[in-house]
């Protein structure tokens, strides 16, 4: 698959603090690329560098087949739609008037504006003042502004931030639809479940470093299942010095391989703890993510 964005050793240092550390990004063409990481992990800084809004301290960026430089940026920007941090748009103007500003700056046709508004389902609200829009509508207007130029690449920084589940679902459906039309969509979030269902490829950041990049299936391949042991006497099981969490009718041991499973079962059986059922359960993607980011683990 050809890549729309690649970086090598991309690094940004603020004084002594390294916000983005030697990032090798690989964003394939025509996918939704979910850029995940806790707050402060370096997502916005990375996206700003990809758009030429912030100069990298070191490293290379290649976007749409060209090295990103001051000169190439001017050429590339008409092909890149973006929304960084808060949604743009003047509250005292209508949605349409805001779009007209974008139209003038980029020399777009009215048909392009109509199409972008229709895609984000704002046609019927276009003559309302933006200050009366819901947050979801403001986010969608921001996406329409990014989309009107018919970009090859969309870079959206936390477009689902603060939305309710219905609003998140709406953005998710929209971005998957855009990727289906061949637009590459790079979208960041600090919430895995907001991204999980739409992203074909995930890049996970922690403390400025990429700790995982690949498909959801590849991420799951790194997970270690939990073990559930059903017993009428969880306390007796816990008394055997096993690190486990009590659950209704048993205990749960996280991240345990087959060899350790055999040892635990043996120890409980020898101690006379009644065992009704033993089963391994897949970690949730959330657990995998938390393991990677919260506990600072490396794959
Ligand atoms: N202009 C700046 N000056 C100094 N530090 C910054 C600046 N921008 C971001 N940072 C720091 O860089 C780190 C990454 O920030 P950011 O890219 O905004 O993370 P995220 O978008 O993942 O929340 C944070 O520690 C933040 O405080
Ligand atoms: Mg951010």
Short mmCIF file of C-alpha atoms and ligand atoms in Angstrom, two decimals:
data_model
loop_
_atom_site.label_atom_id
_atom_site.label_comp_id
_atom_site.label_asym_id
_atom_site.label_seq_id
_atom_site.Cartn_x
_atom_site.Cartn_y
_atom_site.Cartn_z
CA UNK A 1 0.00 0.00 0.00
CA UNK A 2 1.42 3.39 -0.90
CA UNK A 3 1.87 5.83 1.96
CA UNK A 4 0.38 9.31 2.07
CA UNK A 5 2.41 10.35 5.10
CA UNK A 6 5.76 8.98 6.20
CA UNK A 7 8.11 10.45 8.75
CA UNK A 8 11.57 9.39 9.83
CA UNK A 9 12.87 10.27 13.25
CA UNK A 10 10.40 13.13 13.58
CA UNK A 11 11.25 14.98 16.78
CA UNK A 12 10.08 18.17 18.48
CA UNK A 13 11.75 19.53 21.56
CA UNK A 14 10.39 22.45 23.57
CA UNK A 15 13.30 23.75 25.67
CA UNK A 16 14.38 20.59 27.47
CA UNK A 17 11.10 18.74 26.98
CA UNK A 18 10.83 16.30 24.07
CA UNK A 19 7.17 16.41 23.05
CA UNK A 20 7.58 14.17 19.98
CA UNK A 21 10.38 11.65 20.01
CA UNK A 22 11.82 10.00 16.86
CA UNK A 23 8.48 9.22 15.24
CA UNK A 24 8.36 6.95 12.20
CA UNK A 25 4.82 7.42 10.95
CA UNK A 26 3.40 5.43 8.09
CA UNK A 27 -0.08 6.44 7.00
CA UNK A 28 -1.31 4.31 4.09
CA UNK A 29 -3.46 5.75 1.31
CA UNK A 30 -7.26 5.65 1.61
CA UNK A 31 -7.58 4.50 5.22
CA UNK A 32 -8.76 6.06 8.44
CA UNK A 33 -5.57 6.24 10.49
CA UNK A 34 -6.40 6.50 14.19
CA UNK A 35 -3.73 8.49 16.02
CA UNK A 36 -4.18 7.63 19.66
CA UNK A 37 -2.56 8.68 22.87
CA UNK A 38 -3.29 10.18 26.27
CA UNK A 39 -3.47 13.96 26.68
CA UNK A 40 -0.01 15.46 26.39
CA UNK A 41 1.42 12.52 24.44
CA UNK A 42 2.30 14.69 21.42
CA UNK A 43 -0.58 14.19 18.97
CA UNK A 44 -1.31 17.86 18.25
CA UNK A 45 2.38 18.73 18.00
CA UNK A 46 2.86 15.91 15.47
CA UNK A 47 -0.13 17.00 13.39
CA UNK A 48 1.07 20.61 13.39
CA UNK A 49 4.45 19.47 12.07
CA UNK A 50 2.73 17.41 9.34
CA UNK A 51 0.91 20.56 8.24
CA UNK A 52 4.00 22.74 8.38
CA UNK A 53 2.55 24.82 11.23
CA UNK A 54 5.41 23.91 13.57
CA UNK A 55 9.01 23.30 12.56
CA UNK A 56 10.41 19.91 13.61
CA UNK A 57 13.55 19.98 15.74
CA UNK A 58 14.80 17.08 13.61
CA UNK A 59 13.56 14.38 11.27
CA UNK A 60 11.95 14.20 7.83
CA UNK A 61 8.35 14.41 6.70
CA UNK A 62 7.03 13.15 3.42
CA UNK A 63 3.45 14.06 2.49
CA UNK A 64 1.61 13.00 -0.67
CA UNK A 65 4.85 11.84 -2.22
CA UNK A 66 6.85 15.00 -1.56
CA UNK A 67 9.26 16.01 1.17
CA UNK A 68 7.57 18.71 3.27
CA UNK A 69 9.56 21.93 2.99
CA UNK A 70 8.64 25.61 3.13
CA UNK A 71 8.45 25.63 -0.66
CA UNK A 72 6.51 22.38 -1.12
CA UNK A 73 4.07 23.30 1.68
CA UNK A 74 2.43 25.98 -0.47
CA UNK A 75 1.97 23.44 -3.23
CA UNK A 76 0.71 20.70 -0.91
CA UNK A 77 -1.71 22.61 1.29
CA UNK A 78 -4.56 22.84 -1.23
CA UNK A 79 -4.61 19.02 -1.18
CA UNK A 80 -4.70 18.77 2.61
CA UNK A 81 -7.76 19.60 4.69
CA UNK A 82 -7.19 20.00 8.40
CA UNK A 83 -8.79 20.84 11.70
CA UNK A 84 -6.42 21.29 14.62
CA UNK A 85 -7.63 21.60 18.19
CA UNK A 86 -10.89 23.59 18.59
CA UNK A 87 -13.23 23.68 15.59
CA UNK A 88 -12.77 26.88 13.57
CA UNK A 89 -15.59 29.21 12.57
CA UNK A 90 -16.86 32.64 13.64
CA UNK A 91 -19.86 32.45 15.96
CA UNK A 92 -21.37 35.72 14.74
CA UNK A 93 -21.52 34.43 11.17
CA UNK A 94 -23.68 31.69 9.72
CA UNK A 95 -22.28 28.36 8.64
CA UNK A 96 -22.60 29.41 5.02
CA UNK A 97 -20.80 32.74 5.65
CA UNK A 98 -17.96 30.87 7.30
CA UNK A 99 -17.77 28.56 4.32
CA UNK A 100 -17.72 31.60 2.01
CA UNK A 101 -14.53 32.80 3.72
CA UNK A 102 -12.90 29.43 2.99
CA UNK A 103 -14.27 29.59 -0.56
CA UNK A 104 -12.63 32.99 -1.11
CA UNK A 105 -9.29 31.97 0.40
CA UNK A 106 -9.01 28.82 -1.68
CA UNK A 107 -10.85 30.04 -4.75
CA UNK A 108 -13.44 27.26 -4.58
CA UNK A 109 -16.72 26.98 -6.45
CA UNK A 110 -20.14 27.30 -4.81
CA UNK A 111 -20.76 23.71 -5.85
CA UNK A 112 -17.78 22.61 -3.73
CA UNK A 113 -19.21 24.47 -0.73
CA UNK A 114 -22.66 22.95 -1.29
CA UNK A 115 -21.16 19.49 -1.55
CA UNK A 116 -19.07 19.84 1.62
CA UNK A 117 -22.06 21.11 3.61
CA UNK A 118 -24.21 18.27 2.31
CA UNK A 119 -21.54 15.68 3.17
CA UNK A 120 -21.50 16.79 6.81
CA UNK A 121 -25.31 17.16 6.78
CA UNK A 122 -25.38 20.88 7.48
CA UNK A 123 -27.28 22.02 4.40
CA UNK A 124 -30.46 22.77 6.32
CA UNK A 125 -28.56 24.58 9.10
CA UNK A 126 -26.24 26.61 6.88
CA UNK A 127 -28.08 29.91 7.43
CA UNK A 128 -28.03 29.69 11.23
CA UNK A 129 -25.44 31.55 13.30
CA UNK A 130 -22.58 29.27 14.29
CA UNK A 131 -22.84 30.41 17.91
CA UNK A 132 -26.20 28.65 18.00
CA UNK A 133 -24.73 25.38 16.66
CA UNK A 134 -24.27 22.40 18.93
CA UNK A 135 -20.68 21.26 19.46
CA UNK A 136 -21.27 18.40 17.03
CA UNK A 137 -22.47 20.84 14.37
CA UNK A 138 -19.40 23.04 14.95
CA UNK A 139 -17.14 20.02 14.54
CA UNK A 140 -18.98 19.08 11.35
CA UNK A 141 -18.64 22.64 10.02
CA UNK A 142 -14.90 22.41 10.73
CA UNK A 143 -14.78 19.20 8.74
CA UNK A 144 -16.77 20.84 5.92
CA UNK A 145 -14.20 23.67 5.83
CA UNK A 146 -11.44 21.08 5.56
CA UNK A 147 -13.35 19.07 2.99
CA UNK A 148 -14.50 21.79 0.60
CA UNK A 149 -11.20 21.83 -1.28
CA UNK A 150 -11.67 18.12 -2.17
CA UNK A 151 -8.48 17.13 -0.37
CA UNK A 152 -6.50 13.94 -0.84
CA UNK A 153 -5.68 14.00 2.86
CA UNK A 154 -7.65 15.09 5.91
CA UNK A 155 -5.86 15.71 9.20
CA UNK A 156 -8.33 16.04 12.07
CA UNK A 157 -7.25 16.65 15.64
CA UNK A 158 -9.73 15.20 18.13
CA UNK A 159 -12.86 15.89 16.05
CA UNK A 160 -14.94 13.74 18.42
CA UNK A 161 -13.73 15.48 21.58
CA UNK A 162 -16.63 16.42 23.85
CA UNK A 163 -19.31 14.86 21.66
CA UNK A 164 -22.06 12.60 22.95
CA UNK A 165 -22.23 9.02 21.64
CA UNK A 166 -24.63 9.97 18.82
CA UNK A 167 -22.32 12.82 17.74
CA UNK A 168 -19.31 10.51 17.83
CA UNK A 169 -21.16 7.94 15.75
CA UNK A 170 -22.02 10.61 13.19
CA UNK A 171 -18.39 11.70 12.77
CA UNK A 172 -17.30 8.07 12.67
CA UNK A 173 -19.73 7.23 9.86
CA UNK A 174 -18.67 10.35 7.97
CA UNK A 175 -14.93 9.59 8.19
CA UNK A 176 -15.37 5.96 7.14
CA UNK A 177 -17.45 7.19 4.19
CA UNK A 178 -14.70 9.66 3.20
CA UNK A 179 -12.03 6.96 3.37
CA UNK A 180 -14.30 4.83 1.19
CA UNK A 181 -14.08 7.61 -1.40
CA UNK A 182 -10.29 7.30 -1.34
CA UNK A 183 -9.52 10.22 0.98
CA UNK A 184 -6.86 9.40 3.57
CA UNK A 185 -8.10 10.46 6.99
CA UNK A 186 -5.70 10.89 9.88
CA UNK A 187 -7.73 11.41 13.04
CA UNK A 188 -6.48 11.78 16.60
CA UNK A 189 -8.14 10.99 19.89
CA UNK A 190 -7.27 10.26 23.49
CA UNK A 191 -10.22 7.86 23.68
CA UNK A 192 -9.65 4.48 22.17
CA UNK A 193 -13.33 3.59 21.84
CA UNK A 194 -13.96 6.75 19.79
CA UNK A 195 -11.41 5.63 17.23
CA UNK A 196 -11.48 1.89 17.40
CA UNK A 197 -14.53 1.27 15.24
CA UNK A 198 -13.49 3.59 12.42
CA UNK A 199 -9.73 3.16 12.12
CA UNK A 200 -8.21 0.66 9.74
CA UNK A 201 -4.74 1.44 11.08
CA UNK A 202 -3.79 2.63 14.55
CA UNK A 203 -0.76 4.60 15.69
CA UNK A 204 -0.44 4.78 19.47
CA UNK A 205 1.66 7.44 21.18
CA UNK A 206 2.81 7.61 24.77
CA UNK A 207 5.15 10.34 25.99
CA UNK A 208 5.92 11.39 22.43
CA UNK A 209 6.95 7.90 21.33
CA UNK A 210 5.16 5.54 18.98
CA UNK A 211 4.50 2.42 20.96
CA UNK A 212 2.40 0.66 18.37
CA UNK A 213 1.57 1.14 14.70
CA UNK A 214 -0.50 -1.32 12.71
CA UNK A 215 -3.94 -2.81 12.30
CA UNK A 216 -6.34 -3.60 15.11
CA UNK A 217 -5.73 -7.32 14.54
CA UNK A 218 -1.99 -6.80 14.86
CA UNK A 219 -2.57 -4.94 18.11
CA UNK A 220 -4.69 -7.80 19.44
CA UNK A 221 -1.96 -10.23 18.54
CA UNK A 222 0.14 -8.51 21.21
CA UNK A 223 -2.46 -8.94 23.91
CA UNK A 224 -2.14 -11.63 26.51
CA UNK A 225 -5.46 -13.14 27.58
CA UNK A 226 -6.81 -12.98 31.11
CA UNK A 227 -7.68 -16.16 32.99
CA UNK A 228 -11.01 -16.63 34.72
CA UNK A 229 -11.23 -19.32 37.37
CA UNK A 230 -14.72 -20.03 38.62
CA UNK A 231 -14.85 -21.25 42.18
CA UNK A 232 -17.45 -21.02 44.96
CA UNK A 233 -14.60 -19.98 47.27
CA UNK A 234 -12.68 -17.04 45.71
CA UNK A 235 -11.11 -16.15 49.09
CA UNK A 236 -9.50 -19.60 49.34
CA UNK A 237 -8.09 -19.10 45.85
CA UNK A 238 -6.74 -15.63 46.73
CA UNK A 239 -5.20 -17.05 49.92
CA UNK A 240 -2.85 -19.12 47.73
CA UNK A 241 -0.76 -16.04 47.00
CA UNK A 242 -2.02 -15.57 43.45
CA UNK A 243 -2.25 -12.02 42.11
CA UNK A 244 -5.88 -11.88 41.05
CA UNK A 245 -9.04 -9.82 41.26
CA UNK A 246 -12.14 -11.35 42.86
CA UNK A 247 -15.13 -11.42 40.50
CA UNK A 248 -18.62 -12.85 41.08
CA UNK A 249 -18.20 -16.62 41.46
CA UNK A 250 -14.45 -16.64 41.01
CA UNK A 251 -11.21 -14.76 40.32
CA UNK A 252 -9.65 -13.06 37.31
CA UNK A 253 -5.93 -13.11 36.66
CA UNK A 254 -4.74 -10.64 34.05
CA UNK A 255 -2.17 -11.23 31.34
CA UNK A 256 -1.19 -14.83 31.91
CA UNK A 257 0.31 -17.33 29.45
CA UNK A 258 -0.42 -21.06 29.11
CA UNK A 259 2.55 -22.14 31.20
CA UNK A 260 1.58 -19.84 34.09
CA UNK A 261 -2.03 -21.01 33.74
CA UNK A 262 -0.98 -24.62 34.30
CA UNK A 263 1.01 -23.59 37.40
CA UNK A 264 -1.91 -21.65 38.90
CA UNK A 265 -4.41 -24.45 38.30
CA UNK A 266 -1.99 -26.96 39.82
CA UNK A 267 -1.44 -24.81 42.89
CA UNK A 268 -5.17 -24.37 43.50
CA UNK A 269 -5.91 -28.06 42.97
CA UNK A 270 -3.17 -29.11 45.41
CA UNK A 271 -4.55 -26.66 47.98
CA UNK A 272 -7.98 -28.26 47.61
CA UNK A 273 -9.68 -25.15 46.20
CA UNK A 274 -12.78 -26.29 44.31
CA UNK A 275 -12.51 -25.31 40.64
CA UNK A 276 -15.70 -25.27 38.60
CA UNK A 277 -14.38 -23.75 35.40
CA UNK A 278 -11.15 -22.37 33.94
CA UNK A 279 -11.20 -20.21 30.81
CA UNK A 280 -8.99 -17.72 29.03
CA UNK A 281 -10.63 -14.51 27.86
CA UNK A 282 -9.28 -12.05 25.32
CA UNK A 283 -8.26 -8.70 26.80
CA UNK A 284 -10.43 -5.87 25.57
CA UNK A 285 -8.73 -3.46 23.20
CA UNK A 286 -9.11 -0.89 25.98
CA UNK A 287 -7.04 -3.13 28.28
CA UNK A 288 -4.35 -3.52 25.64
CA UNK A 289 -4.29 0.25 25.16
CA UNK A 290 -4.10 0.89 28.90
CA UNK A 291 -1.31 -1.65 29.26
CA UNK A 292 0.62 0.10 26.50
CA UNK A 293 0.07 3.68 27.55
CA UNK A 294 -0.78 3.67 31.25
CA UNK A 295 1.92 1.29 32.30
CA UNK A 296 4.45 2.65 29.85
CA UNK A 297 4.93 -0.76 28.23
CA UNK A 298 6.74 -1.27 24.94
CA UNK A 299 5.84 -3.79 22.32
N1 LIG B 1 4.19 25.50 22.23
C1 LIG B 1 4.58 24.69 23.23
N2 LIG B 1 5.53 25.04 24.11
C2 LIG B 1 5.94 24.22 25.08
N3 LIG B 1 5.44 22.98 25.28
C3 LIG B 1 4.49 22.54 24.44
C4 LIG B 1 4.00 23.36 23.36
N4 LIG B 1 3.06 22.67 22.69
C5 LIG B 1 2.96 21.47 23.32
N5 LIG B 1 3.82 21.40 24.36
C6 LIG B 1 4.00 20.22 25.23
O1 LIG B 1 4.25 19.10 24.42
C7 LIG B 1 3.60 17.95 24.94
C8 LIG B 1 2.69 17.37 23.90
O2 LIG B 1 1.60 18.25 23.70
P1 LIG B 1 0.49 17.99 22.60
O3 LIG B 1 1.14 17.73 21.29
O4 LIG B 1 -0.46 19.11 22.69
O5 LIG B 1 -0.17 16.62 23.12
P2 LIG B 1 -1.61 16.00 22.79
O6 LIG B 1 -2.14 16.67 21.58
O7 LIG B 1 -1.33 14.54 22.60
O8 LIG B 1 -2.45 16.25 24.00
C9 LIG B 1 2.90 18.39 26.21
O9 LIG B 1 3.74 18.08 27.29
C10 LIG B 1 2.74 19.88 26.02
O10 LIG B 1 2.71 20.53 27.25
MG1 LIG B 2 -3.96 17.69 21.36
#
